[in-house]
């Protein structure tokens, strides 16, 4: 089968011919409907050689949905043809965090090992091998080609918002910095979970600001000093209860520090790799800072329920496997409006 693989550091991925995997005991083979292209893949592909311990080559695509193709021996609960979405961060299943569904925070050394990100093959191929049925969530009437981004862009944003939900009562303000794939999901999740919160989106791209408004943002502002002033105005000089940074570079972290309030939350989701200085003077007193990774299995079930009720929907652009390198090139240059999704079977 054809697979789009990470072959060489600081080089674009490559389309290669690989064997179709055979599901072993307890495993499931998925016919891939959609595999989303996440900015994290670009961070990895563009990183200096050996920056992480992953072994190359492996198939990219950690945001996957499709149909059950074949159940390995002893695997139960699903049948060939079932539409499913795949939970991505594969843990040990046995440590305390895994047993609570938080395989994203597996405590076993070397785990989680997400398919498509950590050296294990992902979903930018005709078929994907999933190690256990607990990673499959039924999609019902959702189309895997549209739904795939829910398992990362959707889940990561949902988890980031959930952590601060108690701060988002009536009259509160949440700021979303970076209205790309994840940020657009965060805007919708904020509106779905806390309709009384004023949601402000910041981005450097005018197109993304237009989309942010369509996704439900109350205000969409150019990232920079004027945006900061406007947020101060909206919040009566107090700053926002919650600031979600989906970029993570020096200017966005500095913005996050300036627009957050006393007792607020700054949540750094973007892997821009800059550092936020934290001391008594900044950010505001008792503002907490966290950098979450992905989300839990129960949270993915919540995300699918939100999508099934029409509360959240990704703006998706489809590409064939042959076009995968082109899709990443567009993402690198800011040319993807929502999420690029590779559809190996059309
Ligand atoms: P994306 O490319 O779709 O979106 C990034 C957005 O940020 C774009 O709209 C871009 O215009 C905007 N932007 C760039 N510079 C900006 C600035 N100075 N101010 C405001 N906006 C700016 O990327 P994505 O796939 O949504 O991913 C976003 C980030 O989240 C990436 O760094 C990715 O690696 C990271 N990520 C983290 C996790 C996690 O678990 N922590 C999971 C998935 C993705
Ligand atoms: Zn990702
Ligand atoms: Zn574990």
XYZ file of C-alpha atoms and ligand atoms in Angstrom:
392
model
C 0.000 0.000 0.000
C 0.999 3.649 -0.309
C 2.121 5.476 2.853
C 3.302 9.055 3.420
C 6.379 8.738 5.623
C 8.821 10.777 7.660
C 12.080 9.489 6.167
C 14.765 12.114 6.751
C 15.135 15.013 9.227
C 14.518 18.486 7.788
C 13.149 17.005 4.557
C 9.510 16.854 3.428
C 7.724 13.541 3.972
C 7.794 10.992 1.146
C 5.213 8.717 -0.455
C 6.488 5.124 -0.265
C 5.270 1.594 -0.889
C 4.960 -0.475 2.334
C 3.278 -3.787 3.257
C -0.337 -3.774 4.506
C -0.043 -4.600 8.248
C -1.607 -7.792 9.638
C -3.574 -7.330 12.890
C -2.160 -9.525 15.659
C -4.059 -10.670 18.782
C -6.245 -7.848 20.135
C -5.248 -5.453 17.333
C -7.501 -3.889 14.716
C -6.802 -2.940 11.111
C -8.482 0.317 10.059
C -9.211 1.357 6.473
C -8.232 5.026 6.728
C -10.945 7.510 5.764
C -9.123 10.675 6.843
C -5.775 11.550 8.419
C -5.363 15.185 9.497
C -2.150 17.171 8.931
C -1.248 18.819 12.250
C 1.270 21.613 12.751
C 3.085 19.309 15.216
C 4.129 17.169 12.212
C 5.792 20.252 10.732
C 7.605 21.000 14.014
C 8.917 17.408 13.927
C 9.846 17.316 10.218
C 11.583 20.688 10.449
C 13.480 19.971 13.689
C 17.270 19.450 13.729
C 18.288 15.827 13.114
C 17.870 13.610 16.159
C 15.933 16.204 18.212
C 13.714 13.410 19.434
C 14.427 9.722 19.881
C 12.039 8.542 17.146
C 13.328 5.927 14.729
C 12.850 6.747 11.036
C 11.130 6.003 8.749
C 7.540 5.875 9.993
C 4.173 6.787 8.496
C 2.873 10.224 9.488
C -0.717 10.992 10.549
C -1.722 11.039 14.232
C -5.268 12.363 13.670
C -7.096 9.405 12.189
C -10.571 8.083 11.461
C -11.877 5.381 9.143
C -13.701 2.060 9.037
C -12.851 -1.220 10.771
C -11.307 -3.471 8.117
C -10.244 -6.531 10.119
C -10.349 -7.541 13.787
C -7.289 -9.404 15.121
C -7.873 -12.645 17.020
C -9.615 -12.048 20.342
C -10.486 -8.411 19.511
C -14.196 -7.810 20.124
C -16.744 -4.994 20.216
C -16.496 -3.789 16.628
C -17.252 -5.296 13.227
C -15.810 -4.724 9.753
C -17.305 -1.588 8.187
C -17.917 0.240 11.503
C -16.964 3.967 11.249
C -14.550 4.826 14.063
C -12.195 7.556 15.224
C -8.818 6.587 16.688
C -7.550 7.893 20.032
C -3.922 8.845 19.346
C -1.601 8.732 22.411
C -1.132 5.006 22.965
C -0.021 4.256 26.546
C 0.586 1.069 28.514
C -3.055 0.694 29.564
C -2.060 -0.426 33.048
C -0.553 2.506 34.977
C -2.767 4.735 37.152
C -3.123 7.464 34.519
C -3.905 4.995 31.712
C -6.521 3.263 33.880
C -8.215 6.646 34.256
C -8.269 7.041 30.483
C -5.391 9.554 30.477
C -3.082 7.566 28.205
C -1.742 10.948 27.067
C -0.026 10.996 30.489
C 1.031 7.324 30.593
C 3.603 6.808 33.364
C 5.516 3.988 31.644
C 8.916 4.956 30.240
C 8.860 5.628 26.498
C 5.061 5.951 26.420
C 2.705 7.165 25.157
C 3.888 6.229 21.676
C 1.349 7.873 19.391
C 0.941 6.300 15.954
C 2.193 8.809 13.389
C 4.164 10.945 15.827
C 6.448 8.864 18.037
C 8.045 6.420 15.613
C 5.033 4.060 15.308
C 3.201 4.090 11.961
C 0.282 6.510 11.645
C -2.692 6.950 9.363
C -1.378 8.636 6.204
C -1.659 5.308 4.414
C -4.393 3.107 3.044
C -4.517 1.110 6.298
C -3.607 1.783 9.947
C -2.848 -0.815 12.622
C -4.382 0.135 15.995
C -2.967 -1.767 19.003
C -6.194 -2.144 21.038
C -9.958 -1.700 20.687
C -10.027 0.770 23.617
C -8.547 3.356 21.197
C -11.594 3.171 18.903
C -14.608 5.413 19.465
C -17.720 4.794 17.303
C -18.499 7.710 14.978
C -22.164 6.887 14.351
C -23.344 8.994 11.425
C -20.221 11.230 11.323
C -18.101 10.822 8.162
C -14.523 9.741 9.024
C -13.167 12.074 6.302
C -14.700 15.071 8.076
C -14.350 13.819 11.647
C -10.632 12.875 11.742
C -9.436 16.267 13.145
C -11.703 15.808 16.173
C -9.196 13.361 17.674
C -6.392 15.936 17.966
C -7.441 19.478 17.001
C -10.783 18.777 18.727
C -9.585 16.722 21.702
C -6.533 18.869 22.540
C -8.615 22.051 22.456
C -11.412 20.449 24.488
C -8.959 19.301 27.169
C -7.329 22.756 27.289
C -10.712 24.474 27.746
C -12.010 21.892 30.272
C -9.175 22.630 32.682
C -10.385 26.237 33.028
C -14.136 25.818 32.740
C -14.738 26.879 36.364
C -13.338 30.331 35.483
C -15.682 30.856 32.528
C -18.903 32.081 34.083
C -21.163 34.893 32.811
C -19.206 38.064 32.103
C -15.929 36.189 31.692
C -13.519 36.493 28.765
C -11.433 33.823 27.024
C -8.681 34.691 24.550
C -7.648 32.264 21.806
C -4.247 33.089 20.308
C -3.770 31.434 16.891
C -7.027 30.588 15.083
C -5.720 27.702 12.955
C -6.820 24.070 13.203
C -6.740 23.900 17.006
C -7.754 27.489 17.680
C -10.898 27.201 15.539
C -11.911 24.133 17.528
C -11.193 25.938 20.819
C -13.491 28.836 19.829
C -16.347 26.408 19.159
C -15.698 24.372 22.313
C -15.648 27.558 24.418
C -18.986 28.615 22.950
C -20.471 25.113 23.370
C -19.380 24.680 27.002
C -19.725 28.256 28.200
C -22.052 30.247 25.989
C -21.849 33.238 28.365
C -18.104 33.741 27.863
C -16.851 36.462 25.524
C -14.430 34.743 23.158
C -11.684 36.870 21.601
C -9.511 35.423 18.809
C -6.086 36.811 17.911
C -4.250 35.888 14.707
C -1.801 37.468 12.265
C -3.772 36.269 9.224
C -6.854 38.283 8.150
C -8.365 35.104 6.620
C -8.116 33.298 9.943
C -9.777 36.233 11.711
C -12.725 36.042 9.300
C -13.058 32.291 9.943
C -12.731 32.840 13.714
C -15.810 35.078 13.590
C -17.682 32.451 11.553
C -16.753 29.859 14.203
C -18.366 31.993 16.904
C -15.662 34.349 18.191
C -17.228 37.546 19.561
C -14.165 39.561 18.547
C -11.369 38.689 16.101
C -8.353 40.965 16.358
C -4.963 41.325 14.701
C -2.347 39.891 17.058
C -0.327 42.802 18.487
C -0.506 45.886 20.721
C -3.902 47.095 19.435
C -5.397 43.696 20.151
C -3.997 43.795 23.684
C -5.468 47.262 24.267
C -8.861 46.102 22.999
C -8.860 43.085 25.347
C -8.044 45.384 28.264
C -10.992 47.598 27.226
C -13.402 44.670 26.941
C -12.406 43.387 30.391
C -12.527 46.742 32.163
C -8.754 46.738 32.520
C -8.750 43.395 34.358
C -7.604 41.079 31.572
C -9.088 37.732 30.529
C -9.864 34.834 32.878
C -8.448 32.341 30.390
C -5.815 32.703 27.673
C -5.109 29.777 25.344
C -1.933 30.136 23.278
C -1.969 27.876 20.193
C 1.315 29.273 18.878
C 3.817 29.415 21.764
C 6.389 31.840 20.329
C 7.875 34.883 22.136
C 5.313 37.479 20.951
C 2.289 35.264 21.695
C 3.539 34.267 25.152
C 4.228 37.940 25.916
C 0.678 38.729 24.781
C -0.691 35.942 26.982
C 1.113 37.403 30.009
C -0.230 40.893 29.288
C -3.896 40.002 28.661
C -4.415 37.504 31.509
C -5.810 38.558 34.879
C -5.218 37.953 38.569
C -6.241 34.337 39.407
C -6.520 33.592 35.681
C -5.177 30.721 33.582
C -2.635 30.781 30.760
C -2.599 27.532 28.821
C 0.249 26.998 26.377
C -0.756 24.486 23.720
C 1.427 25.634 20.798
C 4.841 24.032 20.442
C 6.575 27.248 19.398
C 9.250 26.389 21.938
C 9.678 29.864 23.401
C 9.641 30.312 27.190
C 7.292 32.426 29.309
C 9.063 34.190 32.180
C 7.070 33.677 35.389
C 7.839 35.694 38.508
C 6.050 37.859 41.052
C 5.517 40.721 38.606
C 4.301 38.845 35.537
C 1.932 37.264 34.693
C -0.677 38.764 37.073
C -0.610 37.498 40.658
C -1.818 33.935 41.140
C -2.341 33.396 37.436
C -1.458 29.777 36.747
C 0.387 28.523 33.684
C 0.057 25.025 32.206
C 1.189 23.259 29.062
C -1.195 20.342 28.425
C -0.593 17.490 26.008
C -3.540 16.124 23.979
C -6.489 14.739 26.041
C -8.016 11.606 27.594
C -10.152 8.815 26.098
C -13.313 9.910 27.992
C -12.754 13.460 26.723
C -12.627 12.141 23.140
C -16.008 10.494 23.752
C -17.282 13.935 24.881
C -15.832 15.593 21.765
C -17.568 13.086 19.473
C -20.850 13.695 21.338
C -20.450 17.462 20.787
C -19.807 16.900 17.057
C -22.755 14.513 16.748
C -24.980 17.228 18.220
C -23.644 19.741 15.678
C -21.935 21.918 18.315
C -18.431 21.679 16.808
C -17.309 21.133 13.204
C -13.891 21.344 11.620
C -13.381 23.306 8.411
C -11.758 20.556 6.354
C -9.835 20.595 3.050
C -9.284 17.163 1.482
C -6.093 15.963 -0.233
C -5.129 12.607 -1.766
C -2.080 10.689 -0.476
C -0.194 11.893 -3.591
C -0.923 15.482 -2.504
C 0.206 15.045 1.135
C 3.560 16.832 0.673
C 1.696 19.711 -1.000
C -0.768 19.891 1.923
C 2.114 20.246 4.416
C 3.741 22.872 2.220
C 0.491 24.858 2.270
C 0.255 24.436 6.068
C 3.824 25.695 6.462
C 2.982 28.809 4.457
C -0.345 29.509 6.215
C -2.318 28.366 3.157
C -4.695 25.966 4.951
C -7.880 27.685 6.138
C -8.938 25.040 8.668
C -7.493 21.518 8.643
C -5.899 19.604 5.758
C -7.106 15.985 5.794
C -5.501 13.270 3.678
C -8.101 10.836 2.269
C -6.218 7.702 1.072
C -9.377 6.131 -0.380
C -10.764 9.325 -1.929
P -2.064 25.889 12.395
O -0.905 26.146 11.522
O -3.318 25.312 11.802
O -2.500 27.224 13.182
C -1.588 28.122 13.743
C -2.239 29.503 13.693
O -1.425 30.425 14.415
C -2.390 30.067 12.289
O -3.720 30.499 12.079
C -1.403 31.239 12.260
O -1.824 32.289 11.402
C -1.433 31.657 13.707
N -0.288 32.468 14.139
C 1.012 32.370 13.759
N 1.757 33.337 14.365
C 0.901 34.050 15.161
C 1.054 35.158 16.043
N 2.240 35.738 16.233
N -0.046 35.621 16.684
C -1.261 35.042 16.503
N -1.459 33.988 15.673
C -0.392 33.504 15.008
O -1.541 24.918 13.567
P -2.336 23.850 14.468
O -2.270 22.527 13.804
O -3.633 24.438 14.880
O -1.367 23.761 15.749
C -1.195 24.853 16.603
C -0.061 24.576 17.588
O -0.497 23.584 18.543
C 1.185 23.979 16.935
O 2.325 24.524 17.574
C 1.069 22.503 17.232
O 2.307 21.855 17.210
C 0.476 22.545 18.601
N -0.202 21.329 19.073
C -0.046 21.035 20.387
C -0.699 19.938 20.918
C -0.559 19.620 22.381
O -1.005 18.550 22.799
N 0.018 20.496 23.195
C -1.519 19.136 20.097
C -1.662 19.499 18.751
C -0.997 20.610 18.248
Zn -1.233 17.043 16.488
Zn 0.284 3.865 31.165
